């Protein structure tokens, strides 16, 4: 290979020298290997195709100038420090072959390899900075789009149709169910829109579960006093995780009046419209007005005025929330224990109101029993009680859940005699009811009922008079709970 070709193949300048000694290298066979560092102000010019391995000076002026330039060159941090070798300009015939052997031998190859590594590192650093800049740009864009810790991912705005009849009766006697058309993954809460909230006692009951498995997520039992006539946010203590599933809302109410649960605009999909076990014209292809949020659990969205925590978490539990069927309530029988013989029927079924009337007497306990009303697996039972007459005298009311193989009248007699129920039964305790105050009575079992049980409704006098004390009990709600999927029996 000729010398000219060899010179063209060399791309690294491995010898540093001062520009004052340039004449000593001109015309030599190592001229193409010499770098003359340039300094712009106090910073060295960018090195290109250079990795100085040795510094050479032929004069005092060249040595002083070269040391100054090498000091500035060291600030780059990419070239190792090197000593200046002083050579005799009259003896270049011996010096140049040694320099050539150094730069083209083993040391030179190592230097060229090091220079390649340095170049690669510089390239990687530039690529890393580019990636970081792109990442920061993406992060800024993400933060700009999701600046709130809780983000709305789906909504149905409320729509008031002039022909709306209201779905309050469905909430009181049955339930309204709504599927959320989003994946459950990451859902941290939802908001329901109410167009009116009664100022009397009562509760809104909301249950959230997974459609595919029937497994419960959480339940909210909210007194009307905590609700507002706008968006109400129901929060979860932790966002839904695991596999993406379909969320189902089931909503009902307990009390003499119901909240004004808002409906949305009509939609084309029957699957995602609200439904109930009882037909209602307002639910014809209309969803509930609701919003779904993802993000940090326990953070209230800006559009809502309140945040409601769950009453109970149902993770790992299968929940069935249902009302007592009308045909069961109509089978109520009188099991009163009283020395008096009344002139009127004290226990009867109110067909048009789906309620039970239980009028107390001045002595003893007036009671009505519904056989096998409580299904196995029931964990809680509740109902509303009110005096259904403006001049009605106060009364006390209670519930008793007794095994289906027991005698209902003897269960009532045991309670009247001792003031406590048998160990096999569940007693709610007495609650006083007046014509101006409606109460919600509930029984929470420690464990799900193992078998079917009878429901016994009891009343007694609390004053000397029971005039017009027509006690009306309605809104019978039961919740079945199990660690395995169950069916309503």
Coordinates of C-alpha atoms in Angstrom, one line a residue, residues 32-485:
X32 CA -1.0 13.8 8.7
X33 CA -0.9 12.6 12.3
X34 CA -0.2 16.0 13.9
X35 CA -2.9 18.0 15.7
X36 CA -2.3 21.7 16.3
X37 CA -4.8 22.6 19.1
X38 CA -6.7 25.8 18.6
X39 CA -8.1 27.9 21.5
X40 CA -11.1 30.2 21.0
X41 CA -11.0 32.6 23.9
X42 CA -10.6 30.4 27.0
X43 CA -12.3 27.3 25.6
X44 CA -10.6 24.9 23.1
X45 CA -12.1 24.3 19.8
X46 CA -14.0 21.1 19.3
X47 CA -11.8 18.2 18.5
X48 CA -12.6 16.3 15.4
X49 CA -10.9 13.0 14.4
X50 CA -8.3 13.6 17.1
X51 CA -7.1 11.7 20.2
X52 CA -3.6 13.1 21.2
X53 CA -1.4 10.4 22.5
X54 CA 1.9 12.4 22.7
X55 CA 2.8 16.1 22.8
X56 CA 5.9 17.2 20.9
X57 CA 7.8 20.5 20.9
X58 CA 10.9 21.6 19.0
X59 CA 11.5 25.0 20.5
X60 CA 11.0 26.9 23.8
X61 CA 8.3 29.1 22.3
X62 CA 6.5 26.0 20.9
X63 CA 6.8 24.2 24.3
X64 CA 5.3 27.1 26.2
X65 CA 2.5 27.6 23.7
X66 CA 1.7 23.9 23.6
X67 CA 1.5 23.6 27.4
X68 CA -1.0 26.5 27.4
X69 CA -3.1 24.9 24.8
X70 CA -3.0 21.5 26.5
X71 CA -4.2 23.0 29.7
X72 CA -7.2 24.4 27.9
X73 CA -7.7 21.1 26.1
X74 CA -7.8 19.3 29.4
X75 CA -11.1 21.1 30.4
X76 CA -12.9 18.9 27.8
X77 CA -12.4 15.9 30.0
X78 CA -12.1 13.6 26.9
X79 CA -8.3 13.6 26.5
X80 CA -6.0 12.1 29.1
X81 CA -3.3 14.5 30.4
X82 CA 0.1 14.2 28.6
X83 CA 3.6 15.5 29.1
X84 CA 5.4 17.5 26.4
X85 CA 8.4 15.8 24.8
X86 CA 11.1 18.1 23.7
X87 CA 12.9 17.0 20.4
X88 CA 15.9 18.3 18.6
X89 CA 14.8 20.0 15.3
X90 CA 18.2 19.0 13.8
X91 CA 17.7 15.3 14.4
X92 CA 14.2 14.7 12.9
X93 CA 15.4 11.8 10.8
X94 CA 15.7 9.7 14.0
X95 CA 12.7 11.2 15.9
X96 CA 10.0 10.9 13.2
X97 CA 10.4 7.1 12.7
X98 CA 10.0 6.6 16.5
X99 CA 6.9 8.7 16.5
X100 CA 5.5 6.8 13.6
X101 CA 6.2 3.5 15.3
X102 CA 4.5 4.8 18.4
X103 CA 1.3 5.9 16.6
X104 CA 1.0 3.0 14.3
X105 CA 2.1 0.3 16.8
X106 CA 0.3 -1.3 19.7
X107 CA 0.0 1.9 21.7
X108 CA -1.5 3.7 18.7
X109 CA -4.0 0.9 18.1
X110 CA -5.1 1.2 21.8
X111 CA -5.3 5.0 21.4
X112 CA -7.5 4.6 18.3
X113 CA -9.7 2.1 20.1
X114 CA -10.0 4.5 23.1
X115 CA -10.9 7.3 20.7
X116 CA -13.7 5.1 19.1
X117 CA -15.1 4.4 22.6
X118 CA -15.0 8.0 23.4
X119 CA -16.9 8.8 20.2
X120 CA -19.5 6.1 21.0
X121 CA -20.0 7.4 24.5
X122 CA -20.5 10.9 23.2
X123 CA -23.0 9.6 20.7
X124 CA -24.9 7.7 23.4
X125 CA -24.9 10.7 25.6
X126 CA -26.5 12.8 22.9
X127 CA -29.1 10.1 22.3
X128 CA -29.8 9.9 26.0
X129 CA -30.3 13.6 26.2
X130 CA -32.7 13.4 23.2
X131 CA -34.6 10.6 24.9
X132 CA -34.9 12.6 28.1
X133 CA -36.1 15.6 26.2
X134 CA -38.8 13.5 24.4
X135 CA -39.8 11.9 27.8
X136 CA -40.1 15.3 29.4
X137 CA -42.2 16.5 26.5
X138 CA -44.5 13.4 26.8
X139 CA -44.7 13.9 30.5
X140 CA -45.6 17.6 30.1
X141 CA -48.3 16.6 27.6
X142 CA -49.7 14.0 29.9
X143 CA -49.8 16.3 32.9
X144 CA -51.4 19.0 30.8
X145 CA -54.2 16.6 29.9
X146 CA -54.6 15.0 33.3
X147 CA -53.8 17.8 35.7
X148 CA -56.4 16.7 38.2
X149 CA -55.7 13.7 40.5
X150 CA -59.2 12.3 39.6
X151 CA -60.3 12.3 35.9
X152 CA -63.8 11.8 34.5
X153 CA -63.8 9.0 31.9
X154 CA -67.5 8.7 31.2
X155 CA -70.7 10.6 31.9
X156 CA -74.5 10.7 31.2
X157 CA -75.8 14.2 31.8
X158 CA -79.3 14.6 33.4
X159 CA -82.2 15.2 31.1
X160 CA -85.7 16.2 32.4
X161 CA -88.4 15.0 30.1
X162 CA -91.7 16.9 30.6
X163 CA -93.5 13.5 30.5
X164 CA -91.3 12.1 33.3
X165 CA -93.4 10.3 36.0
X166 CA -90.4 9.9 38.4
X167 CA -88.9 6.6 39.5
X168 CA -89.2 7.1 43.2
X169 CA -91.7 4.3 43.6
X170 CA -89.2 1.9 42.0
X171 CA -86.5 2.9 44.5
X172 CA -88.9 2.3 47.4
X173 CA -90.5 -1.0 46.3
X174 CA -87.8 -2.6 44.1
X175 CA -84.5 -1.2 42.8
X176 CA -83.0 0.5 39.8
X177 CA -80.0 -1.1 38.2
X178 CA -77.4 0.5 35.9
X179 CA -74.4 -1.0 34.1
X180 CA -71.3 1.3 33.8
X181 CA -70.1 1.1 30.1
X182 CA -66.4 1.3 31.1
X183 CA -63.7 -1.1 32.3
X184 CA -63.5 -1.5 36.0
X185 CA -59.7 -1.2 36.0
X186 CA -58.7 2.0 37.8
X187 CA -62.2 3.2 38.7
X188 CA -61.9 5.2 42.0
X189 CA -65.6 6.3 42.3
X190 CA -68.7 7.5 40.6
X191 CA -71.2 10.4 40.9
X192 CA -75.0 10.2 40.8
X193 CA -77.2 13.2 40.0
X194 CA -80.2 13.9 42.2
X195 CA -82.7 16.6 41.2
X196 CA -84.3 16.7 44.6
X197 CA -83.6 15.4 48.2
X198 CA -86.3 15.1 50.9
X199 CA -85.7 16.9 54.1
X200 CA -87.2 14.1 56.2
X201 CA -85.5 10.9 57.5
X202 CA -84.7 8.2 55.0
X203 CA -81.7 6.5 53.3
X204 CA -80.4 6.0 49.9
X205 CA -78.9 2.5 49.4
X206 CA -76.3 2.1 46.6
X207 CA -74.4 -1.2 46.0
X208 CA -71.5 -1.7 43.5
X209 CA -70.7 -5.1 42.2
X210 CA -69.0 -7.0 39.3
X211 CA -71.5 -8.2 36.6
X212 CA -69.5 -11.2 35.4
X213 CA -68.9 -12.8 38.8
X214 CA -71.6 -11.2 41.0
X215 CA -68.9 -10.4 43.5
X216 CA -69.6 -7.2 45.5
X217 CA -67.3 -4.2 45.6
X218 CA -68.9 -1.8 48.2
X219 CA -72.2 -0.6 49.6
X220 CA -73.3 2.9 50.6
X221 CA -76.2 3.5 53.0
X222 CA -76.5 7.3 53.0
X223 CA -79.0 9.3 55.1
X224 CA -80.8 11.9 53.1
X225 CA -79.1 14.6 55.2
X226 CA -75.8 13.8 53.6
X227 CA -77.1 14.2 50.0
X228 CA -77.4 17.3 47.9
X229 CA -79.6 18.1 44.9
X230 CA -76.8 17.9 42.3
X231 CA -73.8 15.6 41.8
X232 CA -73.0 13.3 44.7
X233 CA -69.6 11.5 44.6
X234 CA -69.4 7.9 45.9
X235 CA -65.8 7.2 46.6
X236 CA -63.8 3.9 46.9
X237 CA -61.0 3.5 49.5
X238 CA -58.9 2.0 46.7
X239 CA -59.3 1.9 42.9
X240 CA -60.7 -1.2 41.3
X241 CA -57.8 -3.5 40.1
X242 CA -57.2 -6.9 38.6
X243 CA -58.8 -7.8 35.3
X244 CA -61.1 -5.5 33.5
X245 CA -64.7 -6.2 34.4
X246 CA -68.2 -4.7 34.1
X247 CA -69.4 -2.7 37.1
X248 CA -73.1 -2.8 38.1
X249 CA -74.9 -0.2 40.3
X250 CA -78.0 -1.2 42.2
X251 CA -79.9 1.7 43.9
X252 CA -82.9 1.7 46.2
X253 CA -84.2 3.9 49.1
X254 CA -85.7 3.5 52.5
X255 CA -88.0 6.0 54.0
X256 CA -91.5 7.5 53.5
X257 CA -90.3 9.7 50.6
X258 CA -87.6 8.9 48.0
X259 CA -84.9 11.0 46.4
X260 CA -85.3 12.4 42.9
X261 CA -82.8 10.2 41.1
X262 CA -82.1 11.8 37.7
X263 CA -82.2 10.0 34.3
X264 CA -80.1 10.9 31.3
X265 CA -80.9 11.3 27.6
X266 CA -82.3 8.3 25.7
X267 CA -79.6 6.0 24.2
X268 CA -79.6 3.4 21.5
X269 CA -78.2 0.5 23.6
X270 CA -80.7 -1.4 25.7
X271 CA -77.9 -3.1 27.6
X272 CA -76.6 0.2 29.1
X273 CA -80.0 1.7 29.9
X274 CA -81.3 1.6 33.5
X275 CA -83.7 -1.2 34.4
X276 CA -85.7 -2.5 37.3
X277 CA -87.5 -5.7 38.2
X278 CA -90.8 -3.8 37.8
X279 CA -91.7 -2.1 34.4
X280 CA -91.7 1.7 34.3
X281 CA -92.1 3.9 31.2
X282 CA -89.3 6.4 32.1
X283 CA -86.8 3.5 31.9
X284 CA -87.4 2.9 28.2
X285 CA -83.9 3.2 26.8
X286 CA -82.8 5.8 29.3
X287 CA -79.8 5.5 31.6
X288 CA -79.3 7.1 34.9
X289 CA -77.4 10.4 35.1
X290 CA -74.0 9.4 36.3
X291 CA -70.3 10.1 35.9
X292 CA -67.4 7.6 36.3
X293 CA -63.9 8.7 37.6
X294 CA -60.4 7.1 37.7
X295 CA -57.4 8.3 39.6
X296 CA -56.4 8.6 43.2
X297 CA -59.0 7.1 45.6
X298 CA -60.4 9.4 48.3
X299 CA -60.0 12.6 46.2
X300 CA -63.2 14.5 45.5
X301 CA -63.7 15.7 41.9
X302 CA -64.1 19.4 41.4
X303 CA -67.7 19.1 40.0
X304 CA -69.1 17.4 43.1
X305 CA -70.2 19.0 46.4
X306 CA -69.7 16.1 48.7
X307 CA -67.8 12.8 49.0
X308 CA -69.4 9.7 50.5
X309 CA -67.3 6.8 51.8
X310 CA -68.7 3.3 51.7
X311 CA -70.6 1.9 54.6
X312 CA -69.2 -1.5 54.0
X313 CA -66.6 -3.2 51.6
X314 CA -67.8 -6.4 50.0
X315 CA -64.6 -7.7 48.5
X316 CA -64.7 -11.4 48.2
X317 CA -68.5 -11.5 48.9
X318 CA -71.3 -12.2 46.5
X319 CA -74.3 -10.0 47.3
X320 CA -77.9 -10.2 46.3
X321 CA -80.0 -7.2 47.4
X322 CA -83.8 -7.9 47.0
X323 CA -87.2 -6.9 48.3
X324 CA -89.8 -9.3 49.8
X325 CA -92.2 -10.4 47.1
X326 CA -95.8 -9.2 47.3
X327 CA -97.2 -12.7 47.3
X328 CA -95.1 -13.5 50.4
X329 CA -96.3 -10.4 52.3
X330 CA -99.9 -11.2 51.5
X331 CA -99.6 -14.5 53.4
X332 CA -99.1 -12.8 56.8
X333 CA -101.0 -14.4 59.7
X334 CA -101.9 -13.0 63.1
X335 CA -99.8 -14.4 65.9
X336 CA -100.6 -11.8 68.6
X337 CA -100.2 -12.5 72.3
X338 CA -102.7 -10.2 74.1
X339 CA -105.5 -10.7 76.7
X340 CA -107.7 -8.4 74.8
X341 CA -110.1 -9.4 72.0
X342 CA -110.1 -6.5 69.5
X343 CA -113.2 -5.4 67.5
X344 CA -111.2 -4.9 64.3
X345 CA -108.4 -6.6 62.4
X346 CA -105.1 -5.6 63.9
X347 CA -102.8 -7.3 61.4
X348 CA -103.4 -7.2 57.7
X349 CA -101.8 -6.8 54.3
X350 CA -102.2 -3.5 52.5
X351 CA -102.4 -4.6 48.9
X352 CA -102.2 -1.3 47.2
X353 CA -99.2 -0.1 49.3
X354 CA -97.3 -3.4 49.5
X355 CA -97.2 -2.9 53.2
X356 CA -98.2 -4.5 56.5
X357 CA -100.5 -2.8 59.0
X358 CA -100.0 -3.9 62.7
X359 CA -102.2 -1.9 65.1
X360 CA -101.0 -2.2 68.8
X361 CA -103.4 -2.8 71.7
X362 CA -103.3 -1.4 75.2
X363 CA -101.7 -4.6 76.6
X364 CA -99.8 -7.5 75.1
X365 CA -98.0 -7.6 71.8
X366 CA -99.7 -7.4 68.4
X367 CA -97.7 -9.5 65.9
X368 CA -98.0 -10.9 62.3
X369 CA -95.8 -13.6 60.9
X370 CA -94.7 -14.3 57.3
X371 CA -93.5 -17.9 57.0
X372 CA -90.2 -18.6 55.4
X373 CA -89.8 -15.0 54.3
X374 CA -86.1 -14.8 55.0
X375 CA -84.0 -17.0 52.6
X376 CA -80.8 -18.8 53.6
X377 CA -77.7 -16.7 53.3
X378 CA -79.4 -13.5 54.5
X379 CA -77.0 -11.2 56.3
X380 CA -79.3 -8.2 56.9
X381 CA -82.9 -7.2 57.0
X382 CA -84.5 -3.7 57.1
X383 CA -87.9 -2.0 56.7
X384 CA -89.6 1.4 57.3
X385 CA -92.2 1.9 60.0
X386 CA -94.6 4.9 60.3
X387 CA -97.9 5.8 62.0
X388 CA -100.3 6.1 59.1
X389 CA -102.6 8.7 60.6
X390 CA -102.0 12.3 61.5
X391 CA -103.7 11.9 64.9
X392 CA -102.2 8.4 65.6
X393 CA -100.8 7.8 69.0
X394 CA -97.1 6.6 69.3
X395 CA -96.3 2.9 69.2
X396 CA -93.3 0.7 69.5
X397 CA -92.3 -1.6 66.7
X398 CA -89.7 -4.4 66.3
X399 CA -88.8 -7.4 64.1
X400 CA -88.1 -10.9 65.1
X401 CA -86.4 -13.5 62.8
X402 CA -87.2 -17.0 64.0
X403 CA -86.3 -20.5 62.6
X404 CA -88.9 -21.7 60.2
X405 CA -89.5 -24.9 62.2
X406 CA -90.4 -23.0 65.3
X407 CA -93.9 -21.9 66.5
X408 CA -94.3 -18.2 65.8
X409 CA -96.8 -17.6 68.5
X410 CA -94.6 -19.2 71.1
X411 CA -91.7 -17.0 70.0
X412 CA -93.8 -13.9 70.6
X413 CA -95.0 -15.3 73.9
X414 CA -91.4 -15.9 75.0
X415 CA -90.6 -12.3 74.1
X416 CA -93.7 -10.9 76.0
X417 CA -92.9 -13.0 79.1
X418 CA -89.1 -12.5 79.4
X419 CA -88.5 -9.4 77.3
X420 CA -85.8 -11.2 75.3
X421 CA -86.0 -13.6 72.3
X422 CA -84.9 -17.2 72.3
X423 CA -81.2 -17.8 71.4
X424 CA -82.2 -19.2 68.1
X425 CA -84.0 -16.0 67.0
X426 CA -82.8 -12.6 66.0
X427 CA -84.5 -9.6 67.7
X428 CA -84.1 -6.0 66.4
X429 CA -85.1 -4.3 69.7
X430 CA -88.0 -1.9 70.2
X431 CA -88.2 1.4 68.4
X432 CA -90.7 4.2 69.0
X433 CA -92.7 5.5 66.1
X434 CA -94.9 8.6 65.9
X435 CA -97.1 10.2 63.3
X436 CA -94.4 12.8 62.6
X437 CA -91.3 10.6 62.7
X438 CA -90.6 7.6 60.4
X439 CA -88.0 5.1 61.4
X440 CA -85.9 2.6 59.6
X441 CA -85.4 -0.6 61.5
X442 CA -82.7 -3.1 60.6
X443 CA -81.2 -6.4 61.8
X444 CA -77.6 -7.2 61.0
X445 CA -76.7 -10.9 61.5
X446 CA -73.2 -11.8 62.6
X447 CA -73.2 -14.7 60.1
X448 CA -75.5 -15.5 57.1
X449 CA -78.6 -17.4 58.0
X450 CA -78.1 -21.1 57.6
X451 CA -81.7 -21.9 56.7
X452 CA -85.0 -20.2 55.9
X453 CA -86.5 -18.1 58.7
X454 CA -89.9 -16.6 59.6
X455 CA -90.4 -12.9 59.7
X456 CA -92.4 -11.6 62.7
X457 CA -93.6 -8.0 62.9
X458 CA -94.4 -6.8 66.4
X459 CA -96.0 -3.7 67.9
X460 CA -97.1 -2.6 71.4
X461 CA -98.4 0.5 73.1
X462 CA -96.1 3.1 74.6
X463 CA -98.8 5.3 76.2
X464 CA -102.2 4.8 77.8
X465 CA -103.9 5.3 74.4
X466 CA -103.6 3.6 71.1
X467 CA -106.2 5.7 69.2
X468 CA -105.6 5.8 65.5
X469 CA -102.2 4.1 66.0
X470 CA -102.2 2.5 62.6
X471 CA -98.6 1.2 62.3
X472 CA -97.6 0.7 58.7
X473 CA -94.4 -1.3 57.8
X474 CA -93.1 -1.2 54.3
X475 CA -90.0 -1.3 52.1
X476 CA -88.8 -4.8 53.2
X477 CA -85.2 -5.1 52.0
X478 CA -83.0 -8.2 52.5
X479 CA -79.4 -8.7 51.6
X480 CA -77.9 -12.1 51.0
X481 CA -74.2 -12.6 51.3
X482 CA -71.9 -15.5 50.6
X483 CA -68.3 -16.4 49.6
X484 CA -69.8 -18.3 46.6
X485 CA -72.2 -17.3 43.9

